[in-house]
Amino acid sequence: GQQVMQIPQYQHVQEGEDFTTYCNSSTTLSNIQWYKQRPGGHPVFLIQLVKSGEVKKQKRLTFQFGEAKKNSSLHITATQTTDVGTYFCAGQNTGGFKTIFGAGTRLFVKA
Amino acid sequence: DTGVSQNPRHKITKRGQNVTFRCDPISEHNRLYWYRQTLGQGPEFLTYFQNEAQLEKSRLLSDRFSAERPKGSFSTLEIQRTEQGDSAMYLCASSPTQGAVTEAFFGQGTRLTVV
């Protein structure tokens, strides 16, 4: 079945350093979404990417969708302590309703 | 509060008992999802409703699991004969059908502990 792999599993950074998490799907995706989950909280939607090669920015966050629509990345510039949490990618196949989440990358930021 | 509401927030049950969880989605959202999340993992898809129709169901949803959305509004997830392996956070999410973005709004979840 479809799988969505995410690396790294966790990352520790010093405040001000950059952070990147990568997502790879075993199948071509219709779209990919990114969510953030704070410790003890629920996933909160960040963004959706639909087009091949698409790049979107939200302040210090940059999201990319690969040309083959099978991989994606989230890059955070100059991390802050408020960035702490787990970042999940979630992919949907064309014509399907199922959203498959990756296992997430947990980000720790040391002040 | 106009967000997705889930009840109860916590449930402790003995192995073999039945449990039922409720989800009230955002009122104008036609799509409703159930997920299960265990520690250190991402949400795992269980089932999807569009209005009252259950359009997709994971193979993970064994015959002990059943979900309903009888009037296309709130939904219930029932687990019969609970097992310790059912212990997890059960998340409900809803999303609108209009527009290209299918953002899912998650509830706070119901944490199930089977003892």
Short mmCIF file of C-alpha atoms in Angstrom, two decimals:
data_model
loop_
_atom_site.label_atom_id
_atom_site.label_comp_id
_atom_site.label_asym_id
_atom_site.label_seq_id
_atom_site.Cartn_x
_atom_site.Cartn_y
_atom_site.Cartn_z
CA GLY A 1 0.00 0.00 0.00
CA GLN A 2 0.95 3.64 -0.18
CA GLN A 3 3.61 4.76 2.24
CA VAL A 4 4.84 8.18 3.24
CA MET A 5 8.29 8.25 4.78
CA GLN A 6 9.64 11.22 6.66
CA ILE A 7 13.17 11.98 7.84
CA PRO A 8 14.73 12.71 10.18
CA GLN A 9 12.69 11.26 13.02
CA TYR A 10 13.82 14.07 15.30
CA GLN A 11 16.26 16.97 15.26
CA HIS A 12 17.82 19.11 17.95
CA VAL A 13 18.91 22.60 16.91
CA GLN A 14 20.21 25.69 18.61
CA GLU A 15 17.88 28.67 18.35
CA GLY A 16 18.76 30.57 15.19
CA GLU A 17 19.88 27.49 13.24
CA ASP A 18 18.02 26.24 10.20
CA PHE A 19 15.94 23.06 10.06
CA THR A 20 14.75 20.85 7.22
CA THR A 21 12.46 17.82 7.16
CA TYR A 22 11.99 15.60 4.11
CA CYS A 23 9.03 13.58 2.98
CA ASN A 24 8.92 10.80 0.36
CA SER A 25 5.92 8.95 -0.98
CA SER A 26 5.97 5.50 -2.56
CA THR A 27 3.35 6.71 -5.07
CA THR A 28 2.70 9.89 -7.04
CA LEU A 29 0.57 12.26 -5.03
CA SER A 30 -2.30 14.51 -5.98
CA ASN A 31 -1.27 16.96 -3.30
CA ILE A 32 0.73 17.13 -0.13
CA GLN A 33 -0.12 18.89 3.09
CA TRP A 34 2.01 19.87 6.06
CA TYR A 35 0.82 19.96 9.65
CA LYS A 36 2.39 20.99 12.95
CA GLN A 37 1.57 19.31 16.24
CA ARG A 38 2.71 20.88 19.48
CA PRO A 39 3.38 18.55 22.43
CA GLY A 40 0.02 17.53 23.88
CA GLY A 41 -1.86 19.19 21.04
CA HIS A 42 -3.54 18.18 17.83
CA PRO A 43 -2.25 18.57 14.25
CA VAL A 44 -2.73 22.05 12.82
CA PHE A 45 -2.72 22.64 9.08
CA LEU A 46 0.16 24.69 7.69
CA ILE A 47 -0.09 24.47 3.92
CA GLN A 48 -1.11 22.43 0.87
CA LEU A 49 1.01 22.00 -2.26
CA VAL A 50 -0.59 20.80 -5.48
CA LYS A 51 1.58 21.63 -8.47
CA SER A 52 4.71 19.83 -9.58
CA GLY A 53 7.78 21.80 -8.46
CA GLU A 54 5.69 24.19 -6.39
CA VAL A 55 7.43 26.33 -3.76
CA LYS A 56 5.51 28.27 -1.12
CA LYS A 57 6.74 30.46 1.69
CA GLN A 58 5.20 31.42 4.99
CA LYS A 59 7.49 33.87 6.77
CA ARG A 60 10.48 31.70 7.84
CA LEU A 61 8.96 28.47 6.47
CA THR A 62 9.60 27.30 2.90
CA PHE A 63 7.71 24.34 1.46
CA GLN A 64 8.62 22.50 -1.74
CA PHE A 65 6.84 19.85 -3.79
CA GLY A 66 9.04 17.73 -6.04
CA GLU A 67 8.81 17.64 -9.81
CA ALA A 68 7.60 14.05 -9.75
CA LYS A 69 5.08 14.87 -7.00
CA LYS A 70 6.52 12.12 -4.82
CA ASN A 71 8.59 14.13 -2.41
CA SER A 72 8.41 17.33 -0.43
CA SER A 73 10.39 19.33 2.08
CA LEU A 74 9.84 21.91 4.78
CA HIS A 75 12.67 24.28 5.63
CA ILE A 76 12.63 26.62 8.60
CA THR A 77 15.12 29.49 8.60
CA ALA A 78 16.50 30.78 11.89
CA THR A 79 14.47 28.58 14.21
CA GLN A 80 12.80 30.01 17.28
CA THR A 81 11.62 28.25 20.45
CA THR A 82 8.06 28.67 19.22
CA ASP A 83 8.88 26.31 16.32
CA VAL A 84 9.10 23.38 18.74
CA GLY A 85 6.78 20.52 17.83
CA THR A 86 6.33 17.67 15.38
CA TYR A 87 5.99 18.42 11.70
CA PHE A 88 3.99 15.97 9.61
CA CYS A 89 3.61 15.69 5.88
CA ALA A 90 0.42 14.10 4.58
CA GLY A 91 -0.23 12.94 1.04
CA GLN A 92 -3.37 12.31 -0.97
CA ASN A 93 -3.63 10.23 -4.13
CA THR A 94 -5.62 11.35 -7.15
CA GLY A 95 -9.27 10.43 -6.78
CA GLY A 96 -8.78 9.14 -3.27
CA PHE A 97 -10.01 10.46 0.03
CA LYS A 98 -7.45 8.81 2.23
CA THR A 99 -4.73 11.09 3.58
CA ILE A 100 -1.57 9.22 4.54
CA PHE A 101 0.57 10.89 7.17
CA GLY A 102 4.29 10.46 7.61
CA ALA A 103 5.61 9.55 11.05
CA GLY A 104 6.67 13.14 11.60
CA THR A 105 9.87 14.96 12.48
CA ARG A 106 10.07 16.20 16.02
CA LEU A 107 11.93 19.48 16.34
CA PHE A 108 13.65 20.50 19.58
CA VAL A 109 14.98 24.06 19.79
CA LYS A 110 17.46 25.01 22.48
CA ALA A 111 17.47 28.66 23.52
CA ASP B 1 -16.26 27.47 20.02
CA THR B 2 -16.78 26.63 16.34
CA GLY B 3 -13.96 24.11 16.02
CA VAL B 4 -14.14 20.31 15.85
CA SER B 5 -15.36 18.93 19.16
CA GLN B 6 -14.66 15.42 20.45
CA ASN B 7 -16.11 13.67 23.47
CA PRO B 8 -15.02 12.31 25.79
CA ARG B 9 -11.49 13.68 25.98
CA HIS B 10 -10.30 10.66 27.94
CA LYS B 11 -11.66 7.15 28.31
CA ILE B 12 -10.31 4.32 30.44
CA THR B 13 -11.95 0.98 29.87
CA LYS B 14 -11.40 -2.63 30.74
CA ARG B 15 -10.37 -5.06 28.04
CA GLY B 16 -13.41 -6.57 26.39
CA GLN B 17 -15.71 -3.60 26.96
CA ASN B 18 -17.27 -1.55 24.18
CA VAL B 19 -16.59 2.15 23.84
CA THR B 20 -18.13 4.90 21.70
CA PHE B 21 -16.63 8.25 20.83
CA ARG B 22 -18.40 11.25 19.38
CA CYS B 23 -17.18 13.90 16.96
CA ASP B 24 -18.96 17.14 16.13
CA PRO B 25 -17.34 18.65 13.03
CA ILE B 26 -17.35 22.29 11.99
CA SER B 27 -20.93 22.84 10.94
CA GLU B 28 -20.48 23.66 7.26
CA HIS B 29 -17.93 20.89 6.64
CA ASN B 30 -19.16 17.94 4.61
CA ARG B 31 -16.03 15.82 4.93
CA LEU B 32 -15.25 13.99 8.15
CA TYR B 33 -12.26 11.78 8.94
CA TRP B 34 -11.30 9.51 11.80
CA TYR B 35 -7.65 8.84 12.58
CA ARG B 36 -5.79 6.94 15.25
CA GLN B 37 -2.47 8.19 16.62
CA THR B 38 -0.03 6.36 18.88
CA LEU B 39 2.99 7.87 20.58
CA GLY B 40 5.70 8.91 18.18
CA GLN B 41 3.64 8.18 15.08
CA GLY B 42 1.62 10.19 12.64
CA PRO B 43 -2.16 10.03 12.47
CA GLU B 44 -3.26 6.74 10.89
CA PHE B 45 -6.29 6.95 8.59
CA LEU B 46 -9.31 4.94 9.73
CA THR B 47 -12.30 6.13 7.73
CA TYR B 48 -13.81 8.97 5.72
CA PHE B 49 -17.36 10.32 5.35
CA GLN B 50 -18.75 12.72 2.83
CA ASN B 51 -22.01 13.85 4.37
CA GLU B 52 -23.61 10.64 5.69
CA ALA B 53 -21.87 8.33 3.22
CA GLN B 54 -18.86 6.35 4.41
CA LEU B 55 -16.73 6.46 1.26
CA GLU B 56 -13.52 4.87 2.41
CA LYS B 57 -12.46 2.60 5.22
CA SER B 58 -8.98 1.44 6.13
CA ARG B 59 -8.21 -2.24 6.34
CA LEU B 60 -7.02 -1.34 9.84
CA LEU B 61 -10.67 -0.83 10.72
CA SER B 62 -11.40 -4.40 11.74
CA ASP B 63 -14.89 -5.74 12.29
CA ARG B 64 -14.63 -4.55 15.89
CA PHE B 65 -14.60 -0.95 14.68
CA SER B 66 -17.62 0.80 13.25
CA ALA B 67 -18.27 4.42 12.42
CA GLU B 68 -21.46 6.23 11.57
CA ARG B 69 -22.54 9.67 10.53
CA PRO B 70 -26.29 9.21 10.38
CA LYS B 71 -27.45 12.71 9.48
CA GLY B 72 -24.29 13.98 7.91
CA SER B 73 -23.48 16.05 10.97
CA PHE B 74 -21.90 14.44 14.04
CA SER B 75 -20.15 11.08 13.84
CA THR B 76 -19.58 8.22 16.24
CA LEU B 77 -16.78 5.67 16.34
CA GLU B 78 -17.48 2.48 18.25
CA ILE B 79 -14.93 -0.12 19.26
CA GLN B 80 -16.33 -3.44 20.40
CA ARG B 81 -14.49 -5.92 22.63
CA THR B 82 -11.61 -3.53 23.21
CA GLU B 83 -8.06 -4.86 23.30
CA GLN B 84 -4.96 -3.34 24.87
CA GLY B 85 -3.64 -2.64 21.38
CA ASP B 86 -6.56 -0.27 20.83
CA SER B 87 -5.04 2.17 23.34
CA ALA B 88 -4.33 5.33 21.36
CA MET B 89 -5.49 8.86 20.66
CA TYR B 90 -8.50 8.86 18.34
CA LEU B 91 -8.64 12.02 16.26
CA CYS B 92 -11.52 13.37 14.24
CA ALA B 93 -11.04 15.95 11.52
CA SER B 94 -13.37 17.78 9.17
CA SER B 95 -12.84 19.75 6.00
CA PRO B 96 -14.97 21.71 3.57
CA THR B 97 -15.76 20.47 0.08
CA GLN B 98 -15.57 23.89 -1.51
CA GLY B 99 -12.27 25.14 -2.83
CA ALA B 100 -9.11 23.45 -3.92
CA VAL B 101 -7.52 23.30 -0.49
CA THR B 102 -8.66 20.29 1.52
CA GLU B 103 -7.34 21.51 4.85
CA ALA B 104 -8.34 19.21 7.68
CA PHE B 105 -9.32 20.76 10.99
CA PHE B 106 -8.59 18.38 13.83
CA GLY B 107 -10.34 18.03 17.14
CA GLN B 108 -8.50 17.65 20.42
CA GLY B 109 -8.94 13.88 20.27
CA THR B 110 -10.17 11.17 22.61
CA ARG B 111 -7.43 9.35 24.46
CA LEU B 112 -8.38 5.72 25.00
CA THR B 113 -6.63 3.55 27.56
CA VAL B 114 -7.55 -0.12 27.68
CA VAL B 115 -6.51 -1.83 30.91
#
